[in-house]
Amino acid sequence: MDNPFYGRDIVSIKDFSRDDLEYLFSKTDRFSENATGDSQMLRHKVLGLMFFEPSTRTRLSFEAAMAALGGISLGFSEPTLSAAEKGENLSDTVRTMGQYADVLVLRHQKEGAAKFAAEISERPVINGGSGSEEHPTQAMLDLYTMKKEKGTIDELRIAIVGDLKYGRTVYSLLYALSNYAPKVYLISPPPLKIRREALLQVEDKIEISEHESLDDLEESLDIIYVTRIQRERFPDPQEYERVKGSYRIDLPTLEKKGKDVVIMHPFPRADEIHPGIDGTRHAKYFNQIFNGKLIRAVLLGLVLTKDFE
Ligand code: NCD
Protein backbone atom coordinates (compact mmCIF):
# COMPACT_ATOMS: atom_id res chain seq x y z
CA MET A 1 0.00 0.00 0.00
CA ASP A 2 1.28 3.48 -0.86
CA ASN A 3 1.81 5.84 2.05
CA PRO A 4 -1.69 7.31 2.54
CA PHE A 5 -0.43 10.16 4.75
CA TYR A 6 2.15 11.72 2.45
CA GLY A 7 1.51 15.45 2.04
CA ARG A 8 -1.92 15.17 3.69
CA ASP A 9 -3.61 17.41 6.22
CA ILE A 10 -4.68 15.62 9.40
CA VAL A 11 -7.78 17.64 10.22
CA SER A 12 -10.41 15.01 11.00
CA ILE A 13 -9.96 11.36 11.86
CA LYS A 14 -12.97 10.76 9.59
CA ASP A 15 -10.69 11.37 6.59
CA PHE A 16 -8.79 8.15 7.37
CA SER A 17 -9.94 4.58 6.75
CA ARG A 18 -9.27 1.44 8.72
CA ASP A 19 -6.55 0.54 6.20
CA ASP A 20 -4.90 3.93 6.69
CA LEU A 21 -4.93 3.51 10.48
CA GLU A 22 -3.58 -0.02 10.25
CA TYR A 23 -0.81 1.23 7.96
CA LEU A 24 0.13 3.80 10.61
CA PHE A 25 0.02 1.21 13.40
CA SER A 26 2.22 -1.29 11.60
CA LYS A 27 4.76 1.42 10.72
CA THR A 28 4.70 2.49 14.37
CA ASP A 29 5.35 -1.09 15.53
CA ARG A 30 8.32 -1.27 13.18
CA PHE A 31 9.58 2.15 14.26
CA SER A 32 9.40 1.27 17.96
CA GLU A 33 11.30 -1.98 17.37
CA ASN A 34 14.06 -0.31 15.39
CA ALA A 35 14.29 3.07 17.09
CA THR A 36 17.84 3.57 18.18
CA GLY A 37 17.34 7.20 19.07
CA ASP A 38 19.62 8.57 16.34
CA SER A 39 17.41 8.58 13.26
CA GLN A 40 18.02 11.46 10.88
CA MET A 41 14.95 10.80 8.69
CA LEU A 42 13.67 14.35 9.15
CA ARG A 43 17.00 16.16 9.21
CA HIS A 44 16.56 19.75 7.98
CA LYS A 45 12.79 19.48 8.34
CA VAL A 46 10.98 21.99 10.51
CA LEU A 47 7.78 21.54 12.53
CA GLY A 48 5.79 24.71 13.24
CA LEU A 49 3.74 24.65 16.44
CA MET A 50 0.84 27.07 16.86
CA PHE A 51 -0.85 26.55 20.19
CA PHE A 52 -3.67 28.94 20.98
CA GLU A 53 -4.76 26.75 23.92
CA PRO A 54 -2.74 25.16 26.73
CA SER A 55 -1.09 21.80 26.10
CA THR A 56 1.43 19.56 27.79
CA ARG A 57 1.41 16.19 26.05
CA THR A 58 0.36 17.08 22.54
CA ARG A 59 2.96 19.79 22.14
CA LEU A 60 5.80 18.03 23.96
CA SER A 61 5.22 14.73 22.21
CA PHE A 62 5.31 16.43 18.81
CA GLU A 63 8.54 18.18 19.79
CA ALA A 64 10.06 14.97 21.15
CA ALA A 65 8.96 13.10 18.03
CA MET A 66 10.54 15.66 15.72
CA ALA A 67 13.77 15.62 17.73
CA ALA A 68 13.88 11.80 17.61
CA LEU A 69 13.91 12.01 13.81
CA GLY A 70 16.59 14.68 13.63
CA GLY A 71 14.20 17.54 12.78
CA ILE A 72 13.58 20.74 14.68
CA SER A 73 10.51 22.49 16.08
CA LEU A 74 9.64 26.14 16.47
CA GLY A 75 6.53 28.04 17.35
CA PHE A 76 4.48 29.40 20.21
CA SER A 77 2.82 27.61 23.08
CA GLU A 78 0.34 30.34 23.86
CA PRO A 79 -1.20 33.08 21.74
CA THR A 80 0.03 35.92 23.97
CA LEU A 81 3.52 35.00 22.78
CA SER A 82 2.57 35.58 19.13
CA ALA A 83 1.33 38.56 17.13
CA ALA A 84 -2.21 37.20 17.66
CA GLU A 85 -1.97 39.28 20.84
CA LYS A 86 -1.71 42.37 18.61
CA GLY A 87 -4.77 41.35 16.64
CA GLU A 88 -3.14 39.41 13.83
CA ASN A 89 -5.64 37.11 12.14
CA LEU A 90 -5.27 33.33 12.02
CA SER A 91 -4.77 33.34 8.29
CA ASP A 92 -1.69 35.58 8.45
CA THR A 93 -0.25 33.59 11.36
CA VAL A 94 -0.68 30.32 9.44
CA ARG A 95 0.79 31.75 6.24
CA THR A 96 3.73 33.16 8.18
CA MET A 97 4.46 29.83 9.81
CA GLY A 98 4.39 28.22 6.37
CA GLN A 99 7.37 30.35 5.34
CA TYR A 100 9.51 28.74 8.05
CA ALA A 101 8.10 25.25 8.62
CA ASP A 102 7.41 22.16 6.49
CA VAL A 103 4.44 20.95 8.52
CA LEU A 104 2.22 22.79 10.99
CA VAL A 105 0.41 21.69 14.15
CA LEU A 106 -2.47 23.92 15.24
CA ARG A 107 -4.39 23.82 18.49
CA HIS A 108 -7.24 26.29 18.66
CA GLN A 109 -10.31 26.96 20.78
CA LYS A 110 -12.61 27.26 17.77
CA GLU A 111 -14.25 24.37 15.97
CA GLY A 112 -13.33 24.55 12.29
CA ALA A 113 -10.01 26.31 12.93
CA ALA A 114 -7.88 23.40 11.71
CA LYS A 115 -10.00 22.99 8.58
CA PHE A 116 -9.69 26.69 7.85
CA ALA A 117 -5.92 26.59 8.37
CA ALA A 118 -5.59 23.56 6.08
CA GLU A 119 -7.52 25.35 3.35
CA ILE A 120 -5.25 28.36 3.32
CA SER A 121 -1.93 26.68 4.14
CA GLU A 122 0.47 25.47 1.49
CA ARG A 123 2.01 23.17 4.10
CA PRO A 124 0.25 20.15 5.61
CA VAL A 125 -1.70 21.06 8.76
CA ILE A 126 -2.15 18.67 11.67
CA ASN A 127 -5.07 19.37 14.00
CA GLY A 128 -3.78 19.33 17.59
CA GLY A 129 -7.29 19.96 18.94
CA SER A 130 -10.06 22.17 17.55
CA GLY A 131 -12.52 23.38 20.20
CA SER A 132 -14.79 20.56 21.30
CA GLU A 133 -14.77 19.16 17.78
CA GLU A 134 -11.84 16.77 17.26
CA HIS A 135 -8.33 15.74 18.24
CA PRO A 136 -7.39 13.20 15.55
CA THR A 137 -3.82 12.34 16.58
CA GLN A 138 -5.07 11.56 20.10
CA ALA A 139 -7.47 9.00 18.59
CA MET A 140 -4.59 7.48 16.62
CA LEU A 141 -2.55 6.95 19.78
CA ASP A 142 -5.62 5.78 21.71
CA LEU A 143 -6.43 3.07 19.16
CA TYR A 144 -2.78 2.10 18.89
CA THR A 145 -2.66 1.68 22.70
CA MET A 146 -5.85 -0.42 22.68
CA LYS A 147 -4.43 -2.65 19.98
CA LYS A 148 -1.14 -3.06 21.79
CA GLU A 149 -2.78 -3.85 25.10
CA LYS A 150 -5.53 -6.13 23.80
CA GLY A 151 -4.21 -7.43 20.47
CA THR A 152 -7.31 -6.23 18.61
CA ILE A 153 -9.89 -3.46 18.49
CA ASP A 154 -12.68 -5.58 17.04
CA GLU A 155 -14.79 -7.35 19.67
CA LEU A 156 -13.59 -5.11 22.51
CA ARG A 157 -16.11 -3.84 25.06
CA ILE A 158 -15.16 -0.21 25.57
CA ALA A 159 -16.76 2.21 28.01
CA ILE A 160 -16.12 5.90 27.34
CA VAL A 161 -16.82 7.78 30.55
CA GLY A 162 -17.15 11.43 31.47
CA ASP A 163 -17.64 14.65 29.58
CA LEU A 164 -18.92 13.30 26.30
CA LYS A 165 -20.51 16.60 25.37
CA TYR A 166 -17.43 18.80 25.20
CA GLY A 167 -14.49 16.35 25.13
CA ARG A 168 -12.93 16.52 21.67
CA THR A 169 -10.87 13.37 22.23
CA VAL A 170 -14.14 11.47 22.64
CA TYR A 171 -15.38 12.51 19.18
CA SER A 172 -12.22 11.54 17.34
CA LEU A 173 -12.10 8.29 19.31
CA LEU A 174 -15.68 7.41 18.44
CA TYR A 175 -15.24 8.18 14.74
CA ALA A 176 -12.01 6.15 14.67
CA LEU A 177 -13.63 3.20 16.46
CA SER A 178 -16.45 3.18 13.92
CA ASN A 179 -13.95 1.65 11.44
CA TYR A 180 -13.76 -1.43 13.67
CA ALA A 181 -16.30 -3.68 15.40
CA PRO A 182 -16.15 -2.96 19.13
CA LYS A 183 -19.10 -2.62 21.50
CA VAL A 184 -19.12 0.93 22.85
CA TYR A 185 -20.85 2.08 26.04
CA LEU A 186 -21.15 5.84 26.45
CA ILE A 187 -21.33 6.70 30.15
CA SER A 188 -22.07 10.24 31.31
CA PRO A 189 -24.26 12.29 33.61
CA PRO A 190 -27.30 13.39 31.52
CA PRO A 191 -26.11 17.00 30.99
CA LEU A 192 -22.86 15.69 29.46
CA LYS A 193 -24.31 13.23 26.95
CA ILE A 194 -22.69 12.89 23.54
CA ARG A 195 -23.86 15.39 20.92
CA ARG A 196 -26.61 13.93 18.77
CA GLU A 197 -25.01 14.76 15.43
CA ALA A 198 -22.01 12.57 16.27
CA LEU A 199 -24.14 9.69 17.45
CA LEU A 200 -26.05 9.78 14.16
CA GLN A 201 -22.80 9.41 12.26
CA VAL A 202 -21.65 6.27 14.05
CA GLU A 203 -24.72 4.41 15.26
CA ASP A 204 -25.21 2.37 12.06
CA LYS A 205 -21.57 1.36 12.02
CA ILE A 206 -20.92 0.13 15.57
CA GLU A 207 -22.90 -1.25 18.48
CA ILE A 208 -23.36 1.63 20.85
CA SER A 209 -25.46 2.37 23.92
CA GLU A 210 -25.80 5.23 26.40
CA HIS A 211 -25.88 4.97 30.21
CA GLU A 212 -25.74 7.27 33.21
CA SER A 213 -23.35 5.24 35.30
CA LEU A 214 -20.89 2.37 34.95
CA ASP A 215 -22.95 0.61 37.62
CA ASP A 216 -25.79 0.33 35.09
CA LEU A 217 -23.72 -2.13 33.04
CA GLU A 218 -23.98 -5.81 33.79
CA GLU A 219 -21.15 -6.76 31.44
CA SER A 220 -17.47 -6.88 32.21
CA LEU A 221 -15.36 -4.48 30.15
CA ASP A 222 -12.06 -4.59 28.30
CA ILE A 223 -11.38 -0.87 28.39
CA ILE A 224 -12.62 2.08 30.42
CA TYR A 225 -11.62 5.34 28.70
CA VAL A 226 -12.07 8.11 31.27
CA THR A 227 -12.22 11.82 30.46
CA ARG A 228 -12.02 15.07 32.37
CA ILE A 229 -14.92 17.49 32.65
CA GLN A 230 -14.02 20.24 30.17
CA ARG A 231 -14.68 23.10 32.54
CA GLU A 232 -13.33 25.76 30.16
CA ARG A 233 -15.93 24.89 27.52
CA PHE A 234 -19.00 25.33 29.71
CA PRO A 235 -20.99 28.39 28.65
CA ASP A 236 -22.46 28.63 32.16
CA PRO A 237 -20.27 28.14 35.28
CA GLN A 238 -23.34 26.93 37.19
CA GLU A 239 -23.75 24.10 34.71
CA TYR A 240 -20.21 23.06 35.61
CA GLU A 241 -20.92 23.25 39.36
CA ARG A 242 -23.85 20.89 38.88
CA VAL A 243 -21.79 18.11 37.27
CA LYS A 244 -18.33 18.43 38.81
CA GLY A 245 -17.19 15.40 40.76
CA SER A 246 -20.16 13.39 39.47
CA TYR A 247 -18.15 10.30 38.50
CA ARG A 248 -15.00 8.57 39.64
CA ILE A 249 -13.21 5.34 38.80
CA ASP A 250 -11.97 3.66 41.97
CA LEU A 251 -10.63 0.29 43.06
CA PRO A 252 -14.07 -1.31 43.53
CA THR A 253 -14.89 -0.31 39.91
CA LEU A 254 -11.92 -2.37 38.76
CA GLU A 255 -13.11 -5.39 40.71
CA LYS A 256 -16.60 -5.14 39.28
CA LYS A 257 -15.55 -4.60 35.68
CA GLY A 258 -13.24 -7.54 35.17
CA LYS A 259 -9.77 -8.67 36.05
CA ASP A 260 -8.24 -7.56 32.76
CA VAL A 261 -9.92 -4.20 32.39
CA VAL A 262 -7.57 -1.50 31.12
CA ILE A 263 -8.00 2.11 32.27
CA MET A 264 -7.13 4.81 29.74
CA HIS A 265 -7.32 8.61 29.94
CA PRO A 266 -6.13 11.24 27.46
CA PHE A 267 -5.00 13.47 30.36
CA PRO A 268 -4.90 15.95 31.98
CA ARG A 269 -6.95 14.39 34.77
CA ALA A 270 -8.67 16.08 37.66
CA ASP A 271 -10.16 13.75 40.27
CA GLU A 272 -11.94 11.23 38.05
CA ILE A 273 -9.45 8.42 38.68
CA HIS A 274 -8.66 7.34 42.23
CA PRO A 275 -4.87 7.65 42.69
CA GLY A 276 -4.76 4.09 44.05
CA ILE A 277 -5.31 2.88 40.47
CA ASP A 278 -1.99 4.30 39.27
CA GLY A 279 0.04 1.52 40.82
CA THR A 280 -2.10 -1.29 39.40
CA ARG A 281 -1.53 -3.17 36.14
CA HIS A 282 -4.85 -1.77 34.89
CA ALA A 283 -3.53 1.77 34.53
CA LYS A 284 -2.32 2.39 30.99
CA TYR A 285 -2.46 6.18 30.75
CA PHE A 286 1.29 6.60 30.91
CA ASN A 287 1.65 4.00 28.16
CA GLN A 288 -0.72 6.16 26.11
CA ILE A 289 1.53 9.16 26.70
CA PHE A 290 4.58 7.17 25.61
CA ASN A 291 2.77 5.82 22.55
CA GLY A 292 1.81 9.40 21.65
CA LYS A 293 5.41 10.21 20.87
CA LEU A 294 5.82 7.08 18.72
CA ILE A 295 2.62 7.62 16.74
CA ARG A 296 3.40 11.31 16.17
CA ALA A 297 6.96 10.57 15.09
CA VAL A 298 5.74 8.09 12.50
CA LEU A 299 2.93 10.39 11.42
CA LEU A 300 5.37 13.27 10.88
CA GLY A 301 7.66 10.92 8.97
CA LEU A 302 4.80 9.72 6.78
CA VAL A 303 3.42 13.20 6.11
CA LEU A 304 6.84 14.58 5.19
CA THR A 305 8.45 11.67 3.30
CA LYS A 306 6.94 9.35 0.75
CA ASP A 307 9.02 6.33 1.67
CA PHE A 308 9.26 6.62 5.44
CA GLU A 309 10.67 3.44 6.97
C1 NCD B 1 -6.99 16.63 25.76
C2 NCD B 1 -7.33 17.83 24.91
O1 NCD B 1 -6.62 18.81 24.84
O2 NCD B 1 -8.37 17.70 24.25
N1 NCD B 1 -5.67 16.58 26.11
C3 NCD B 1 -4.77 15.94 25.28
O3 NCD B 1 -4.39 16.45 24.26
N2 NCD B 1 -4.37 14.73 25.64
C4 NCD B 1 -7.93 16.30 26.83
C5 NCD B 1 -8.39 17.34 27.82
O4 NCD B 1 -8.02 18.51 27.77
O5 NCD B 1 -9.16 16.94 28.71
PDB file of N, CA, C and O and ligand atoms in Angstrom, residues 58 107 135 138 168-169 228 230 266-268, ligand 1:
ATOM      1  N   THR A  58       0.412  16.992  24.002  1.00  0.00           N
ATOM      2  CA  THR A  58       0.357  17.078  22.540  1.00  0.00           C
ATOM      3  C   THR A  58       1.582  17.833  22.028  1.00  0.00           C
ATOM      4  O   THR A  58       2.291  17.374  21.136  1.00  0.00           O
ATOM      5  N   ARG A 107      -3.363  24.038  17.480  1.00  0.00           N
ATOM      6  CA  ARG A 107      -4.395  23.817  18.494  1.00  0.00           C
ATOM      7  C   ARG A 107      -5.123  25.128  18.682  1.00  0.00           C
ATOM      8  O   ARG A 107      -4.502  26.174  18.881  1.00  0.00           O
ATOM      9  N   HIS A 135      -9.746  15.795  17.884  1.00  0.00           N
ATOM     10  CA  HIS A 135      -8.326  15.737  18.241  1.00  0.00           C
ATOM     11  C   HIS A 135      -7.789  14.445  17.610  1.00  0.00           C
ATOM     12  O   HIS A 135      -7.592  13.438  18.285  1.00  0.00           O
ATOM     13  N   GLN A 138      -4.798  12.227  18.823  1.00  0.00           N
ATOM     14  CA  GLN A 138      -5.066  11.563  20.102  1.00  0.00           C
ATOM     15  C   GLN A 138      -5.783  10.231  19.841  1.00  0.00           C
ATOM     16  O   GLN A 138      -5.458   9.202  20.434  1.00  0.00           O
ATOM     17  N   ARG A 168     -13.232  16.748  23.104  1.00  0.00           N
ATOM     18  CA  ARG A 168     -12.926  16.515  21.668  1.00  0.00           C
ATOM     19  C   ARG A 168     -12.238  15.178  21.433  1.00  0.00           C
ATOM     20  O   ARG A 168     -12.374  14.591  20.364  1.00  0.00           O
ATOM     21  N   THR A 169     -11.522  14.673  22.438  1.00  0.00           N
ATOM     22  CA  THR A 169     -10.867  13.370  22.233  1.00  0.00           C
ATOM     23  C   THR A 169     -11.918  12.277  22.044  1.00  0.00           C
ATOM     24  O   THR A 169     -11.705  11.317  21.320  1.00  0.00           O
ATOM     25  N   ARG A 228     -11.902  13.954  31.436  1.00  0.00           N
ATOM     26  CA  ARG A 228     -12.020  15.072  32.372  1.00  0.00           C
ATOM     27  C   ARG A 228     -13.236  15.934  31.990  1.00  0.00           C
ATOM     28  O   ARG A 228     -13.522  16.101  30.807  1.00  0.00           O
ATOM     29  N   GLN A 230     -14.685  19.147  30.907  1.00  0.00           N
ATOM     30  CA  GLN A 230     -14.024  20.238  30.169  1.00  0.00           C
ATOM     31  C   GLN A 230     -14.548  21.582  30.666  1.00  0.00           C
ATOM     32  O   GLN A 230     -15.263  22.298  29.953  1.00  0.00           O
ATOM     33  N   PRO A 266      -6.997  10.425  28.326  1.00  0.00           N
ATOM     34  CA  PRO A 266      -6.130  11.239  27.458  1.00  0.00           C
ATOM     35  C   PRO A 266      -5.275  12.229  28.258  1.00  0.00           C
ATOM     36  O   PRO A 266      -4.289  12.746  27.722  1.00  0.00           O
ATOM     37  N   PHE A 267      -5.678  12.491  29.504  1.00  0.00           N
ATOM     38  CA  PHE A 267      -5.001  13.472  30.356  1.00  0.00           C
ATOM     39  C   PHE A 267      -5.160  14.871  29.782  1.00  0.00           C
ATOM     40  O   PHE A 267      -5.268  15.008  28.564  1.00  0.00           O
ATOM     41  N   PRO A 268      -5.117  15.942  30.542  1.00  0.00           N
ATOM     42  CA  PRO A 268      -4.903  15.947  31.979  1.00  0.00           C
ATOM     43  C   PRO A 268      -6.113  15.382  32.742  1.00  0.00           C
ATOM     44  O   PRO A 268      -7.225  15.423  32.246  1.00  0.00           O
TER      45      PRO A 268
HETATM   46  C1  NCD B   1      -6.989  16.634  25.763  1.00  0.00           C
HETATM   47  C2  NCD B   1      -7.332  17.827  24.908  1.00  0.00           C
HETATM   48  O1  NCD B   1      -6.620  18.806  24.837  1.00  0.00           O
HETATM   49  O2  NCD B   1      -8.371  17.699  24.251  1.00  0.00           O
HETATM   50  N1  NCD B   1      -5.668  16.577  26.108  1.00  0.00           N
HETATM   51  C3  NCD B   1      -4.772  15.944  25.278  1.00  0.00           C
HETATM   52  O3  NCD B   1      -4.390  16.453  24.259  1.00  0.00           O
HETATM   53  N2  NCD B   1      -4.366  14.730  25.636  1.00  0.00           N
HETATM   54  C4  NCD B   1      -7.935  16.301  26.830  1.00  0.00           C
HETATM   55  C5  NCD B   1      -8.389  17.341  27.822  1.00  0.00           C
HETATM   56  O4  NCD B   1      -8.017  18.506  27.774  1.00  0.00           O
HETATM   57  O5  NCD B   1      -9.159  16.944  28.709  1.00  0.00           O
END
